């Protein structure tokens, strides 16, 4: 196994539907939600996914084969739940602005209580009205007391509700990152703030990565090249992999003794630059409880 460190975790959400009361003034918009068949829904949701993916961190591009795998729905893939259902949101102008893929699973917990759940397999929205409307739709599905969803750790859903405790969250390991070519990887991403920093990197597994790199970034102008200049931070490729997507912070790694600040202020600058507006999220799987 290639050594690396966790760059992104997700949140396993369990929502108690009877407590999901939306805050007064929530903007649901005037759009509509339709339940579509797979063949009709697929080209629509592919476009929505691509629109959101380009502005998100952690969501991969999907080929036709990737979509085939994501939407695989043979009985053995359902774990006792229903077939996959496609809820698609359309705004008043006719544009598709979101979708939710879900199943319904019947279950009873160890105490004999109804643990049936709407299992949300994927949820994507391009605007907050579609986001709120789709959650209202899911919360309104009858005769099922729970909703389960694996989401980003900063999922906005609790902030839509009068009681955020209606949404219970459990941390789930999701994505591990290993940088094989440090200079290409760091030059290939964008940074939240301008940055001019020298990193002293050690890599025992991929020794060609070991050395110093000057990372310069200002908007879309990013370069990362070898240098002999004095270093500002010292770390290994493991820490770089953990921080690469903008979730794990360099400051938290430094607090654990895993990143050394060699020049005052360098750690704060690097931490701010590597962070993103939202937590990274890789929609690669589902962590549903078993009863």
Short mmCIF file of C-alpha atoms in Angstrom, two decimals:
data_model
loop_
_atom_site.label_atom_id
_atom_site.label_comp_id
_atom_site.label_asym_id
_atom_site.label_seq_id
_atom_site.Cartn_x
_atom_site.Cartn_y
_atom_site.Cartn_z
CA UNK A 1 0.00 0.00 0.00
CA UNK A 2 1.30 3.47 -0.87
CA UNK A 3 1.64 5.50 2.36
CA UNK A 4 -0.60 8.53 2.55
CA UNK A 5 -2.90 10.34 4.91
CA UNK A 6 -6.58 11.08 4.99
CA UNK A 7 -7.35 14.16 2.92
CA UNK A 8 -11.12 14.08 3.28
CA UNK A 9 -13.72 12.52 5.53
CA UNK A 10 -17.47 12.61 5.17
CA UNK A 11 -20.41 12.68 7.53
CA UNK A 12 -22.83 9.81 7.88
CA UNK A 13 -26.12 11.62 8.50
CA UNK A 14 -29.14 10.06 10.15
CA UNK A 15 -32.16 12.38 10.09
CA UNK A 16 -35.24 11.90 12.26
CA UNK A 17 -38.00 12.96 9.88
CA UNK A 18 -40.62 13.86 12.48
CA UNK A 19 -38.20 16.47 13.87
CA UNK A 20 -37.28 17.92 10.48
CA UNK A 21 -39.17 21.22 10.67
CA UNK A 22 -37.85 23.78 8.21
CA UNK A 23 -37.02 27.25 9.47
CA UNK A 24 -39.63 29.96 8.77
CA UNK A 25 -38.73 31.87 5.63
CA UNK A 26 -36.83 29.01 4.02
CA UNK A 27 -36.67 29.76 0.29
CA UNK A 28 -38.03 26.70 -1.53
CA UNK A 29 -38.62 28.57 -4.78
CA UNK A 30 -41.38 27.87 -7.30
CA UNK A 31 -39.79 24.88 -8.99
CA UNK A 32 -41.24 21.40 -9.28
CA UNK A 33 -39.93 17.93 -8.46
CA UNK A 34 -40.62 15.00 -10.76
CA UNK A 35 -39.94 11.32 -10.29
CA UNK A 36 -38.41 10.07 -13.54
CA UNK A 37 -37.31 6.75 -14.92
CA UNK A 38 -33.63 5.99 -15.28
CA UNK A 39 -33.38 6.56 -19.04
CA UNK A 40 -35.13 9.92 -18.89
CA UNK A 41 -33.29 11.09 -15.76
CA UNK A 42 -29.73 10.12 -16.62
CA UNK A 43 -28.86 12.78 -19.24
CA UNK A 44 -30.44 15.43 -17.02
CA UNK A 45 -28.58 14.52 -13.85
CA UNK A 46 -25.28 14.12 -15.71
CA UNK A 47 -25.48 17.79 -16.74
CA UNK A 48 -26.30 18.92 -13.22
CA UNK A 49 -23.47 16.87 -11.77
CA UNK A 50 -20.96 18.35 -14.23
CA UNK A 51 -22.15 21.87 -13.46
CA UNK A 52 -21.58 21.38 -9.73
CA UNK A 53 -18.40 19.32 -10.09
CA UNK A 54 -16.42 22.08 -11.77
CA UNK A 55 -16.84 24.32 -8.71
CA UNK A 56 -16.37 21.65 -6.03
CA UNK A 57 -13.34 19.93 -4.54
CA UNK A 58 -13.21 16.15 -4.42
CA UNK A 59 -15.90 15.35 -7.01
CA UNK A 60 -14.32 13.40 -9.88
CA UNK A 61 -15.12 13.61 -13.56
CA UNK A 62 -17.39 10.76 -14.66
CA UNK A 63 -17.14 8.82 -17.89
CA UNK A 64 -20.05 6.82 -19.28
CA UNK A 65 -18.61 3.75 -17.57
CA UNK A 66 -18.43 5.64 -14.27
CA UNK A 67 -22.08 6.57 -14.55
CA UNK A 68 -22.95 2.95 -15.41
CA UNK A 69 -21.24 1.87 -12.20
CA UNK A 70 -22.77 4.65 -10.11
CA UNK A 71 -26.29 3.80 -11.27
CA UNK A 72 -25.87 0.02 -11.15
CA UNK A 73 -29.17 -1.20 -9.78
CA UNK A 74 -29.38 -4.95 -9.98
CA UNK A 75 -31.11 -6.59 -6.98
CA UNK A 76 -27.79 -7.73 -5.47
CA UNK A 77 -26.69 -4.08 -5.26
CA UNK A 78 -29.69 -2.95 -3.22
CA UNK A 79 -28.99 -4.67 0.12
CA UNK A 80 -32.68 -5.37 0.56
CA UNK A 81 -33.82 -1.87 -0.35
CA UNK A 82 -36.03 -0.78 -3.24
CA UNK A 83 -34.77 -0.01 -6.71
CA UNK A 84 -33.11 3.34 -7.28
CA UNK A 85 -35.48 6.31 -7.57
CA UNK A 86 -34.74 9.56 -9.38
CA UNK A 87 -36.19 12.83 -8.04
CA UNK A 88 -35.35 15.74 -10.36
CA UNK A 89 -35.87 19.43 -9.57
CA UNK A 90 -36.87 21.82 -12.36
CA UNK A 91 -37.02 25.59 -11.93
CA UNK A 92 -39.89 27.73 -13.32
CA UNK A 93 -37.86 28.38 -16.48
CA UNK A 94 -37.61 24.68 -17.24
CA UNK A 95 -33.97 24.25 -16.22
CA UNK A 96 -32.94 21.17 -14.23
CA UNK A 97 -31.31 22.50 -11.05
CA UNK A 98 -30.93 19.46 -8.82
CA UNK A 99 -31.61 15.82 -8.17
CA UNK A 100 -31.73 13.21 -5.44
CA UNK A 101 -31.12 9.50 -6.00
CA UNK A 102 -32.58 7.36 -3.24
CA UNK A 103 -33.90 3.99 -2.14
CA UNK A 104 -36.26 3.00 0.66
CA UNK A 105 -35.16 0.27 3.00
CA UNK A 106 -37.44 -1.47 5.51
CA UNK A 107 -35.75 -2.40 8.79
CA UNK A 108 -36.35 -2.99 12.48
CA UNK A 109 -33.77 -2.15 15.16
CA UNK A 110 -32.72 -4.43 18.02
CA UNK A 111 -35.55 -3.09 20.20
CA UNK A 112 -38.18 -3.85 17.59
CA UNK A 113 -38.65 -0.21 16.56
CA UNK A 114 -39.27 0.77 12.96
CA UNK A 115 -35.89 1.73 11.51
CA UNK A 116 -37.01 2.06 7.90
CA UNK A 117 -35.15 4.77 6.05
CA UNK A 118 -34.94 6.80 2.90
CA UNK A 119 -31.37 6.06 1.82
CA UNK A 120 -30.11 9.02 -0.18
CA UNK A 121 -27.51 7.70 -2.57
CA UNK A 122 -26.60 11.02 -4.18
CA UNK A 123 -27.81 14.60 -3.78
CA UNK A 124 -26.76 17.49 -6.04
CA UNK A 125 -28.23 20.99 -6.36
CA UNK A 126 -27.06 24.06 -8.27
CA UNK A 127 -28.92 26.62 -6.13
CA UNK A 128 -30.21 26.91 -2.58
CA UNK A 129 -33.88 26.84 -3.66
CA UNK A 130 -33.43 23.44 -5.34
CA UNK A 131 -31.44 22.23 -2.33
CA UNK A 132 -34.20 23.17 0.13
CA UNK A 133 -37.00 21.89 -2.11
CA UNK A 134 -35.37 18.49 -2.58
CA UNK A 135 -34.85 18.06 1.14
CA UNK A 136 -38.47 19.04 1.79
CA UNK A 137 -39.52 16.40 -0.73
CA UNK A 138 -37.39 13.70 0.95
CA UNK A 139 -38.64 14.66 4.40
CA UNK A 140 -42.23 14.33 3.14
CA UNK A 141 -41.98 10.70 2.02
CA UNK A 142 -44.64 8.84 4.02
CA UNK A 143 -44.32 5.89 6.39
CA UNK A 144 -40.53 6.03 6.74
CA UNK A 145 -39.17 7.52 10.01
CA UNK A 146 -35.55 8.12 9.00
CA UNK A 147 -33.37 9.57 6.24
CA UNK A 148 -29.77 8.38 5.83
CA UNK A 149 -27.18 10.15 3.73
CA UNK A 150 -23.40 10.26 3.47
CA UNK A 151 -22.57 13.93 3.01
CA UNK A 152 -19.82 16.52 3.25
CA UNK A 153 -18.83 17.34 6.83
CA UNK A 154 -20.13 20.89 6.33
CA UNK A 155 -23.48 19.79 4.85
CA UNK A 156 -25.91 22.78 5.12
CA UNK A 157 -28.99 20.68 5.97
CA UNK A 158 -28.95 21.24 9.77
CA UNK A 159 -29.02 25.00 9.18
CA UNK A 160 -32.33 24.67 7.31
CA UNK A 161 -34.07 23.20 10.35
CA UNK A 162 -35.51 24.76 13.48
CA UNK A 163 -33.83 21.96 15.45
CA UNK A 164 -30.43 21.08 13.96
CA UNK A 165 -30.27 18.09 16.33
CA UNK A 166 -32.76 16.33 14.07
CA UNK A 167 -29.67 15.52 11.99
CA UNK A 168 -27.18 13.20 13.68
CA UNK A 169 -23.69 13.01 12.23
CA UNK A 170 -20.98 10.35 12.39
CA UNK A 171 -17.55 10.85 10.84
CA UNK A 172 -16.68 8.44 8.03
CA UNK A 173 -13.26 7.95 6.42
CA UNK A 174 -13.64 8.63 2.72
CA UNK A 175 -10.65 9.74 0.60
CA UNK A 176 -6.92 9.23 1.00
CA UNK A 177 -4.49 11.14 -1.23
CA UNK A 178 -0.89 10.33 -2.19
CA UNK A 179 1.10 12.87 -4.22
CA UNK A 180 3.32 11.00 -6.69
CA UNK A 181 4.79 14.14 -8.31
CA UNK A 182 4.78 16.95 -5.76
CA UNK A 183 5.63 19.79 -8.14
CA UNK A 184 2.98 18.84 -10.74
CA UNK A 185 0.34 18.27 -8.07
CA UNK A 186 0.87 21.57 -6.27
CA UNK A 187 1.03 23.51 -9.55
CA UNK A 188 -2.19 21.87 -10.74
CA UNK A 189 -4.49 23.18 -8.01
CA UNK A 190 -5.61 26.72 -7.09
CA UNK A 191 -5.15 28.55 -3.79
CA UNK A 192 -7.44 30.74 -1.72
CA UNK A 193 -4.88 33.53 -1.20
CA UNK A 194 -1.68 34.65 -2.94
CA UNK A 195 1.30 32.61 -1.79
CA UNK A 196 5.10 32.56 -2.13
CA UNK A 197 6.46 29.73 -0.04
CA UNK A 198 9.40 27.30 0.02
CA UNK A 199 8.55 23.79 1.15
CA UNK A 200 11.16 21.30 2.32
CA UNK A 201 9.62 17.92 1.48
CA UNK A 202 10.77 14.46 2.52
CA UNK A 203 9.41 11.36 0.78
CA UNK A 204 10.82 7.96 1.68
CA UNK A 205 8.49 6.02 -0.61
CA UNK A 206 8.85 8.17 -3.75
CA UNK A 207 12.39 9.53 -3.25
CA UNK A 208 12.25 11.68 -6.39
CA UNK A 209 9.89 13.98 -4.47
CA UNK A 210 12.44 14.75 -1.74
CA UNK A 211 13.76 18.31 -1.92
CA UNK A 212 12.79 21.96 -1.73
CA UNK A 213 10.06 23.56 -3.82
CA UNK A 214 9.09 27.17 -4.31
CA UNK A 215 5.31 27.37 -4.56
CA UNK A 216 4.02 30.65 -6.01
CA UNK A 217 0.33 31.30 -6.52
CA UNK A 218 -1.77 34.29 -7.45
CA UNK A 219 -5.20 33.42 -8.84
CA UNK A 220 -4.83 31.14 -11.86
CA UNK A 221 -1.08 31.81 -12.08
CA UNK A 222 0.51 28.95 -10.13
CA UNK A 223 4.01 27.49 -10.32
CA UNK A 224 5.94 24.98 -8.25
CA UNK A 225 9.63 24.49 -9.04
CA UNK A 226 12.74 23.08 -7.43
CA UNK A 227 14.86 25.57 -5.49
CA UNK A 228 17.86 25.83 -3.18
CA UNK A 229 16.35 28.78 -1.28
CA UNK A 230 15.87 28.49 2.49
CA UNK A 231 12.68 26.63 3.44
CA UNK A 232 9.67 28.16 5.15
CA UNK A 233 7.99 24.87 6.12
CA UNK A 234 9.34 21.34 6.55
CA UNK A 235 7.02 18.36 6.11
CA UNK A 236 6.68 15.02 4.35
CA UNK A 237 4.63 14.06 1.32
CA UNK A 238 2.16 12.46 3.74
CA UNK A 239 1.23 15.82 5.23
CA UNK A 240 1.02 17.38 1.76
CA UNK A 241 -1.39 14.64 0.68
CA UNK A 242 -3.54 15.22 3.74
CA UNK A 243 -3.76 18.97 3.10
CA UNK A 244 -3.94 18.82 -0.70
CA UNK A 245 -7.75 18.96 -1.07
CA UNK A 246 -8.14 21.74 1.50
CA UNK A 247 -9.84 19.73 4.26
CA UNK A 248 -7.14 18.76 6.76
CA UNK A 249 -5.25 21.95 7.65
CA UNK A 250 -1.51 22.42 7.82
CA UNK A 251 -2.03 24.22 11.13
CA UNK A 252 -3.66 21.16 12.69
CA UNK A 253 -0.85 18.94 11.41
CA UNK A 254 1.70 21.38 12.85
CA UNK A 255 -0.09 21.25 16.20
CA UNK A 256 0.47 17.49 16.12
CA UNK A 257 4.17 18.02 15.47
CA UNK A 258 4.02 16.84 11.88
CA UNK A 259 4.77 20.16 10.12
CA UNK A 260 7.67 22.41 11.17
CA UNK A 261 7.47 26.16 10.70
CA UNK A 262 10.95 27.46 9.84
CA UNK A 263 9.98 31.08 9.11
CA UNK A 264 7.52 32.98 11.35
CA UNK A 265 4.12 33.48 9.71
CA UNK A 266 4.66 30.86 7.01
CA UNK A 267 2.32 28.35 8.60
CA UNK A 268 -0.60 30.79 8.82
CA UNK A 269 -0.12 31.90 5.20
CA UNK A 270 0.06 28.34 3.92
CA UNK A 271 -2.92 27.20 5.96
CA UNK A 272 -5.10 30.00 4.59
CA UNK A 273 -3.97 29.44 1.00
CA UNK A 274 -4.58 25.67 1.00
CA UNK A 275 -8.10 25.93 2.43
CA UNK A 276 -11.23 26.02 0.25
CA UNK A 277 -14.60 27.71 0.67
CA UNK A 278 -16.27 24.34 1.37
CA UNK A 279 -14.99 21.07 2.75
CA UNK A 280 -13.93 18.59 0.04
CA UNK A 281 -16.38 15.79 -0.65
CA UNK A 282 -15.98 12.65 -2.69
CA UNK A 283 -19.36 11.02 -3.44
CA UNK A 284 -17.85 7.59 -3.78
CA UNK A 285 -19.86 5.40 -1.45
CA UNK A 286 -22.46 5.11 1.24
CA UNK A 287 -22.15 4.30 4.93
CA UNK A 288 -25.56 3.12 6.08
CA UNK A 289 -26.11 1.32 9.40
CA UNK A 290 -27.05 -2.33 9.39
CA UNK A 291 -29.92 -3.47 11.59
#
